[in-house]
mmCIF file of C-alpha atoms and ligand atoms in Angstrom:
data_model
loop_
_atom_site.group_PDB
_atom_site.id
_atom_site.type_symbol
_atom_site.label_atom_id
_atom_site.label_comp_id
_atom_site.label_asym_id
_atom_site.label_seq_id
_atom_site.Cartn_x
_atom_site.Cartn_y
_atom_site.Cartn_z
ATOM 1 C CA UNK A 635 12.430 -29.875 62.439
ATOM 2 C CA UNK A 636 15.107 -32.365 61.738
ATOM 3 C CA UNK A 637 18.704 -31.416 62.637
ATOM 4 C CA UNK A 638 20.099 -32.796 59.386
ATOM 5 C CA UNK A 639 17.794 -30.747 57.184
ATOM 6 C CA UNK A 640 17.976 -27.596 59.316
ATOM 7 C CA UNK A 641 15.383 -24.823 59.107
ATOM 8 C CA UNK A 642 14.713 -22.337 56.320
ATOM 9 C CA UNK A 643 12.760 -19.189 57.223
ATOM 10 C CA UNK A 644 11.770 -17.238 54.110
ATOM 11 C CA UNK A 645 10.249 -13.772 53.873
ATOM 12 C CA UNK A 646 7.968 -13.323 50.865
ATOM 13 C CA UNK A 647 7.545 -9.573 50.499
ATOM 14 C CA UNK A 648 5.012 -9.985 47.638
ATOM 15 C CA UNK A 649 4.233 -6.735 45.762
ATOM 16 C CA UNK A 650 5.347 -4.514 48.653
ATOM 17 C CA UNK A 651 8.303 -2.181 49.238
ATOM 18 C CA UNK A 652 9.646 0.059 46.477
ATOM 19 C CA UNK A 653 13.424 0.000 46.302
ATOM 20 C CA UNK A 654 13.843 2.835 48.837
ATOM 21 C CA UNK A 655 11.580 1.017 51.299
ATOM 22 C CA UNK A 656 13.299 -2.290 50.532
ATOM 23 C CA UNK A 657 16.667 -0.787 51.415
ATOM 24 C CA UNK A 658 15.277 0.506 54.706
ATOM 25 C CA UNK A 659 13.773 -2.894 55.524
ATOM 26 C CA UNK A 660 17.013 -4.742 54.829
ATOM 27 C CA UNK A 661 18.931 -2.228 56.951
ATOM 28 C CA UNK A 662 16.466 -2.781 59.800
ATOM 29 C CA UNK A 663 16.937 -6.536 59.419
ATOM 30 C CA UNK A 664 20.721 -6.109 59.422
ATOM 31 C CA UNK A 665 20.620 -4.086 62.643
ATOM 32 C CA UNK A 666 18.348 -6.583 64.407
ATOM 33 C CA UNK A 667 20.255 -9.630 63.201
ATOM 34 C CA UNK A 668 23.509 -8.149 64.537
ATOM 35 C CA UNK A 669 22.041 -8.373 68.031
ATOM 36 C CA UNK A 670 20.001 -11.564 67.778
ATOM 37 C CA UNK A 671 21.461 -14.968 68.498
ATOM 38 C CA UNK A 672 19.847 -17.220 65.933
ATOM 39 C CA UNK A 673 19.651 -20.918 66.691
ATOM 40 C CA UNK A 674 22.237 -22.990 64.762
ATOM 41 C CA UNK A 675 20.969 -24.516 61.545
ATOM 42 C CA UNK A 676 18.550 -21.674 60.763
ATOM 43 C CA UNK A 677 18.900 -20.145 57.302
ATOM 44 C CA UNK A 678 16.996 -16.994 56.315
ATOM 45 C CA UNK A 679 16.001 -15.980 52.792
ATOM 46 C CA UNK A 680 14.305 -12.740 51.786
ATOM 47 C CA UNK A 681 12.278 -12.393 48.591
ATOM 48 C CA UNK A 682 11.818 -8.758 47.535
ATOM 49 C CA UNK A 683 10.089 -7.713 44.296
ATOM 50 C CA UNK A 684 12.251 -7.820 41.141
ATOM 51 C CA UNK A 685 12.799 -4.047 41.176
ATOM 52 C CA UNK A 686 14.525 -4.259 44.569
ATOM 53 C CA UNK A 687 16.666 -7.351 44.044
ATOM 54 C CA UNK A 688 19.800 -5.493 43.023
ATOM 55 C CA UNK A 689 19.499 -2.944 45.833
ATOM 56 C CA UNK A 690 18.903 -5.657 48.428
ATOM 57 C CA UNK A 691 21.709 -7.852 47.068
ATOM 58 C CA UNK A 692 24.197 -4.962 47.330
ATOM 59 C CA UNK A 693 23.073 -4.107 50.879
ATOM 60 C CA UNK A 694 23.281 -7.755 51.995
ATOM 61 C CA UNK A 695 26.797 -8.110 50.589
ATOM 62 C CA UNK A 696 28.119 -4.780 51.818
ATOM 63 C CA UNK A 697 26.776 -5.158 55.358
ATOM 64 C CA UNK A 698 27.366 -8.947 55.549
ATOM 65 C CA UNK A 699 23.717 -9.482 56.497
ATOM 66 C CA UNK A 700 23.233 -13.180 57.341
ATOM 67 C CA UNK A 701 20.422 -13.751 54.839
ATOM 68 C CA UNK A 702 20.353 -15.147 51.324
ATOM 69 C CA UNK A 703 18.597 -13.533 48.408
ATOM 70 C CA UNK A 704 15.391 -14.973 47.012
ATOM 71 C CA UNK A 705 12.938 -14.133 44.239
ATOM 72 C CA UNK A 706 9.174 -14.623 44.159
ATOM 73 C CA UNK A 707 8.690 -15.895 40.617
ATOM 74 C CA UNK A 708 10.382 -16.336 37.238
ATOM 75 C CA UNK A 709 9.621 -17.463 33.719
ATOM 76 C CA UNK A 710 10.723 -20.967 32.762
ATOM 77 C CA UNK A 711 12.675 -20.048 29.606
ATOM 78 C CA UNK A 712 16.058 -18.366 29.607
ATOM 79 C CA UNK A 713 15.241 -15.634 27.098
ATOM 80 C CA UNK A 714 12.795 -14.737 24.370
ATOM 81 C CA UNK A 715 9.716 -12.756 23.416
ATOM 82 C CA UNK A 716 7.960 -12.852 26.805
ATOM 83 C CA UNK A 717 7.160 -9.214 27.494
ATOM 84 C CA UNK A 718 7.331 -8.373 31.168
ATOM 85 C CA UNK A 719 8.857 -11.648 32.288
ATOM 86 C CA UNK A 720 12.141 -12.281 34.105
ATOM 87 C CA UNK A 721 14.186 -15.400 33.368
ATOM 88 C CA UNK A 722 15.876 -17.782 35.799
ATOM 89 C CA UNK A 723 19.221 -16.916 34.184
ATOM 90 C CA UNK A 724 18.704 -13.221 35.024
ATOM 91 C CA UNK A 725 17.980 -14.102 38.647
ATOM 92 C CA UNK A 726 21.015 -16.373 38.924
ATOM 93 C CA UNK A 727 23.249 -13.547 37.644
ATOM 94 C CA UNK A 728 21.870 -11.320 40.426
ATOM 95 C CA UNK A 729 23.019 -13.762 43.072
ATOM 96 C CA UNK A 730 19.586 -15.203 43.820
ATOM 97 C CA UNK A 731 19.682 -18.505 45.729
ATOM 98 C CA UNK A 732 15.996 -19.399 46.227
ATOM 99 C CA UNK A 733 13.057 -18.815 43.863
ATOM 100 C CA UNK A 734 9.454 -19.362 44.927
ATOM 101 C CA UNK A 735 7.425 -21.272 42.323
ATOM 102 C CA UNK A 736 3.741 -22.088 42.281
ATOM 103 C CA UNK A 737 2.689 -19.698 45.037
ATOM 104 C CA UNK A 738 -1.087 -19.858 45.380
ATOM 105 C CA UNK A 739 -1.387 -16.227 44.269
ATOM 106 C CA UNK A 740 0.443 -17.136 41.023
ATOM 107 C CA UNK A 741 -1.715 -20.241 40.621
ATOM 108 C CA UNK A 742 -5.055 -18.556 41.341
ATOM 109 C CA UNK A 743 -4.632 -14.970 40.128
ATOM 110 C CA UNK A 744 -2.261 -15.590 37.198
ATOM 111 C CA UNK A 745 -3.446 -19.031 36.149
ATOM 112 C CA UNK A 746 -0.232 -21.015 36.654
ATOM 113 C CA UNK A 747 -1.037 -24.691 36.504
ATOM 114 C CA UNK A 748 0.963 -27.728 37.621
ATOM 115 C CA UNK A 749 2.685 -28.004 34.190
ATOM 116 C CA UNK A 750 3.915 -24.409 34.303
ATOM 117 C CA UNK A 751 5.120 -24.887 37.877
ATOM 118 C CA UNK A 752 7.103 -27.975 36.832
ATOM 119 C CA UNK A 753 8.731 -26.087 33.941
ATOM 120 C CA UNK A 754 9.646 -23.271 36.319
ATOM 121 C CA UNK A 755 11.319 -25.752 38.667
ATOM 122 C CA UNK A 756 13.313 -27.035 35.656
ATOM 123 C CA UNK A 757 14.441 -23.493 34.803
ATOM 124 C CA UNK A 758 15.407 -22.717 38.391
ATOM 125 C CA UNK A 759 17.562 -25.825 38.868
ATOM 126 C CA UNK A 760 19.098 -25.413 35.394
ATOM 127 C CA UNK A 761 20.720 -22.236 36.704
ATOM 128 C CA UNK A 762 21.926 -23.733 39.963
ATOM 129 C CA UNK A 763 19.285 -22.055 42.145
ATOM 130 C CA UNK A 764 16.943 -23.729 44.599
ATOM 131 C CA UNK A 765 13.190 -23.754 44.108
ATOM 132 C CA UNK A 766 10.650 -23.329 46.887
ATOM 133 C CA UNK A 767 7.673 -25.138 45.381
ATOM 134 C CA UNK A 768 4.381 -24.092 46.994
ATOM 135 C CA UNK A 769 1.507 -26.526 47.323
ATOM 136 C CA UNK A 770 -1.730 -26.320 49.268
ATOM 137 C CA UNK A 771 -5.452 -26.849 49.170
ATOM 138 C CA UNK A 772 -8.253 -24.283 49.020
ATOM 139 C CA UNK A 773 -10.927 -24.016 51.730
ATOM 140 C CA UNK A 774 -13.397 -25.826 49.431
ATOM 141 C CA UNK A 775 -10.969 -28.667 48.845
ATOM 142 C CA UNK A 776 -10.381 -29.020 52.592
ATOM 143 C CA UNK A 777 -14.088 -28.906 53.442
ATOM 144 C CA UNK A 778 -14.930 -31.538 50.853
ATOM 145 C CA UNK A 779 -12.180 -33.889 52.067
ATOM 146 C CA UNK A 780 -10.005 -33.441 48.973
ATOM 147 C CA UNK A 781 -7.064 -31.635 50.582
ATOM 148 C CA UNK A 782 -4.747 -34.630 50.745
ATOM 149 C CA UNK A 783 -5.408 -35.637 47.117
ATOM 150 C CA UNK A 784 -4.935 -32.130 45.779
ATOM 151 C CA UNK A 785 -1.618 -31.646 47.560
ATOM 152 C CA UNK A 786 -0.470 -35.107 46.480
ATOM 153 C CA UNK A 787 -1.300 -34.251 42.862
ATOM 154 C CA UNK A 788 0.753 -31.031 43.081
ATOM 155 C CA UNK A 789 3.729 -32.904 44.591
ATOM 156 C CA UNK A 790 3.670 -35.630 41.960
ATOM 157 C CA UNK A 791 3.355 -33.134 39.107
ATOM 158 C CA UNK A 792 6.355 -31.195 40.406
ATOM 159 C CA UNK A 793 8.733 -33.968 41.469
ATOM 160 C CA UNK A 794 8.043 -37.276 39.732
ATOM 161 C CA UNK A 795 10.783 -38.504 37.408
ATOM 162 C CA UNK A 796 13.506 -36.156 38.645
ATOM 163 C CA UNK A 797 17.118 -37.256 39.033
ATOM 164 C CA UNK A 798 18.085 -37.994 42.662
ATOM 165 C CA UNK A 799 21.053 -35.592 42.560
ATOM 166 C CA UNK A 800 18.843 -32.492 42.084
ATOM 167 C CA UNK A 801 16.074 -33.508 44.460
ATOM 168 C CA UNK A 802 17.845 -32.421 47.641
ATOM 169 C CA UNK A 803 18.042 -28.843 46.346
ATOM 170 C CA UNK A 804 14.268 -28.451 46.420
ATOM 171 C CA UNK A 805 12.154 -27.004 49.182
ATOM 172 C CA UNK A 806 8.407 -27.624 49.401
ATOM 173 C CA UNK A 807 6.209 -25.003 51.058
ATOM 174 C CA UNK A 808 2.888 -26.331 52.317
ATOM 175 C CA UNK A 809 0.629 -23.298 52.276
ATOM 176 C CA UNK A 810 -3.071 -23.983 52.760
ATOM 177 C CA UNK A 811 -4.732 -21.306 50.642
ATOM 178 C CA UNK A 812 -7.278 -20.546 53.378
ATOM 179 C CA UNK A 813 -4.458 -19.646 55.776
ATOM 180 C CA UNK A 814 -2.634 -17.176 53.520
ATOM 181 C CA UNK A 815 -3.081 -13.574 54.595
ATOM 182 C CA UNK A 816 -6.145 -14.425 56.691
ATOM 183 C CA UNK A 817 -4.650 -14.391 60.181
ATOM 184 C CA UNK A 818 -5.866 -17.989 60.582
ATOM 185 C CA UNK A 819 -2.854 -20.298 60.647
ATOM 186 C CA UNK A 820 -3.146 -24.064 60.403
ATOM 187 C CA UNK A 821 -2.702 -25.639 63.822
ATOM 188 C CA UNK A 822 0.642 -27.382 64.396
ATOM 189 C CA UNK A 823 -1.234 -30.726 64.280
ATOM 190 C CA UNK A 824 -2.830 -29.938 60.914
ATOM 191 C CA UNK A 825 0.460 -28.609 59.524
ATOM 192 C CA UNK A 826 2.337 -31.703 60.715
ATOM 193 C CA UNK A 827 -0.302 -34.078 59.350
ATOM 194 C CA UNK A 828 -0.063 -32.595 55.842
ATOM 195 C CA UNK A 829 3.731 -32.169 55.932
ATOM 196 C CA UNK A 830 4.110 -35.831 56.958
ATOM 197 C CA UNK A 831 1.803 -36.796 54.079
ATOM 198 C CA UNK A 832 3.920 -34.677 51.711
ATOM 199 C CA UNK A 833 7.046 -36.489 52.973
ATOM 200 C CA UNK A 834 5.348 -39.828 52.139
ATOM 201 C CA UNK A 835 4.537 -38.595 48.637
ATOM 202 C CA UNK A 836 8.105 -37.392 48.200
ATOM 203 C CA UNK A 837 9.433 -40.806 49.261
ATOM 204 C CA UNK A 838 7.156 -42.479 46.757
ATOM 205 C CA UNK A 839 8.316 -40.252 43.875
ATOM 206 C CA UNK A 840 11.912 -39.616 44.948
ATOM 207 C CA UNK A 841 12.951 -42.559 47.152
ATOM 208 C CA UNK A 842 15.761 -41.980 49.634
ATOM 209 C CA UNK A 843 16.505 -38.489 48.240
ATOM 210 C CA UNK A 844 13.223 -37.313 49.799
ATOM 211 C CA UNK A 845 14.833 -37.278 53.229
ATOM 212 C CA UNK A 846 16.894 -34.211 52.254
ATOM 213 C CA UNK A 847 13.955 -32.116 50.950
ATOM 214 C CA UNK A 848 12.924 -29.405 53.398
ATOM 215 C CA UNK A 849 9.202 -28.783 53.872
ATOM 216 C CA UNK A 850 8.140 -25.330 55.059
ATOM 217 C CA UNK A 851 4.764 -24.355 56.445
ATOM 218 C CA UNK A 852 3.299 -21.039 55.317
ATOM 219 C CA UNK A 853 0.073 -19.147 56.015
ATOM 220 C CA UNK A 854 -0.366 -16.442 58.667
ATOM 221 C CA UNK A 855 2.839 -17.364 60.498
ATOM 222 C CA UNK A 856 3.434 -15.020 63.459
ATOM 223 C CA UNK A 857 6.144 -14.802 66.146
ATOM 224 C CA UNK A 858 3.697 -16.409 68.617
ATOM 225 C CA UNK A 859 3.120 -19.502 66.431
ATOM 226 C CA UNK A 860 6.529 -19.969 64.763
ATOM 227 C CA UNK A 861 8.146 -22.062 67.513
ATOM 228 C CA UNK A 862 5.401 -24.653 67.828
ATOM 229 C CA UNK A 863 5.113 -25.011 64.051
ATOM 230 C CA UNK A 864 8.837 -25.585 63.566
ATOM 231 C CA UNK A 865 8.955 -28.106 66.407
ATOM 232 C CA UNK A 866 6.760 -30.443 64.311
ATOM 233 C CA UNK A 867 8.978 -33.302 63.059
ATOM 234 C CA UNK A 868 8.148 -32.792 59.374
ATOM 235 C CA UNK A 869 8.155 -28.974 59.330
ATOM 236 C CA UNK A 870 11.600 -27.746 58.300
ATOM 237 C CA UNK A 871 10.929 -24.047 58.051
ATOM 238 C CA UNK A 872 8.420 -21.288 57.488
ATOM 239 C CA UNK A 873 7.347 -19.193 54.506
ATOM 240 C CA UNK A 874 6.257 -15.851 55.892
ATOM 241 C CA UNK A 875 4.265 -13.203 54.024
ATOM 242 C CA UNK A 876 2.748 -10.296 55.984
ATOM 243 C CA UNK A 877 4.954 -10.635 59.054
ATOM 244 C CA UNK A 878 8.125 -10.509 56.915
ATOM 245 C CA UNK A 879 7.434 -6.828 56.156
ATOM 246 C CA UNK A 880 8.019 -6.015 59.811
ATOM 247 C CA UNK A 881 11.727 -6.552 60.568
ATOM 248 C CA UNK A 882 11.173 -7.110 64.305
ATOM 249 C CA UNK A 883 8.435 -9.710 63.725
ATOM 250 C CA UNK A 884 10.418 -11.502 61.033
ATOM 251 C CA UNK A 885 13.562 -11.724 63.178
ATOM 252 C CA UNK A 886 11.440 -12.907 66.131
ATOM 253 C CA UNK A 887 10.031 -15.669 63.891
ATOM 254 C CA UNK A 888 13.539 -16.738 62.838
ATOM 255 C CA UNK A 889 14.726 -16.640 66.451
ATOM 256 C CA UNK A 890 11.805 -18.862 67.518
ATOM 257 C CA UNK A 891 12.619 -21.431 64.859
ATOM 258 C CA UNK A 892 14.474 -23.988 66.938
HETATM 259 P P1 PGA B 2321 1.015 -14.696 55.002
HETATM 260 O O1 PGA B 2321 1.519 -15.142 53.536
HETATM 261 O O2 PGA B 2321 2.141 -15.018 55.953
HETATM 262 O O3 PGA B 2321 0.766 -13.224 54.874
HETATM 263 O O4 PGA B 2321 -0.196 -15.490 55.286
HETATM 264 C C1 PGA B 2321 2.228 -16.348 53.352
HETATM 265 C C2 PGA B 2321 2.552 -16.532 51.895
HETATM 266 O O5 PGA B 2321 1.734 -16.171 51.046
HETATM 267 O O6 PGA B 2321 3.635 -17.030 51.548
#
């Protein structure tokens, strides 16, 4: 971590927790966070499914829970004939701060390519929210030595040609696809190597503004591994899936993020 960028710990609930369960989870988080001294500079975002956003937003505001609201996905347009989709404008009106874009499950299961991800980033910033742009290589790409190139391609597609004033609002999440939901996290050395490479790519597309962009690591993060991952100089936070559904584990991860 870098003290100027601080640390962002994000809980991606994926397609879990109906709105009753979501309310219980946020209440559990509230209770634990009341009694946990978080290190300074740590920000927490939680990303429930769309159907729970309003419930969670109300609970966070009413109980003054020290977390910000996030979403997992959005369409890139503001409105129109896109059955089933949710627009960035709708999320902004719900008080959403961070929106995940380009998660590997969206890329691989729902066919989102680099162009769609870029348009989503445009929509998210247009409404004053912050995008968490996920990048990462598959196991095949890593085994065949193409990991660095693939991640570089994703970074360039997402960030080249953007105005310096919006660049600092972005977060990149490096999530090797082989580490997501598998229980096999990247080692701190591997995470740092790729996050440092991402920082170089960001400098080459964004110049000095790249210094403000936070880079999270994601993929099987657990309370036992969170501290050593966040102590890597180019890792500025964690994107947590499975462990974010357990309030005690998620708070332990945030507490370890110094
Ligand atoms: P995981 O998911 O922590 O369950 O591996 C991470 C993610 O998909 O963001």
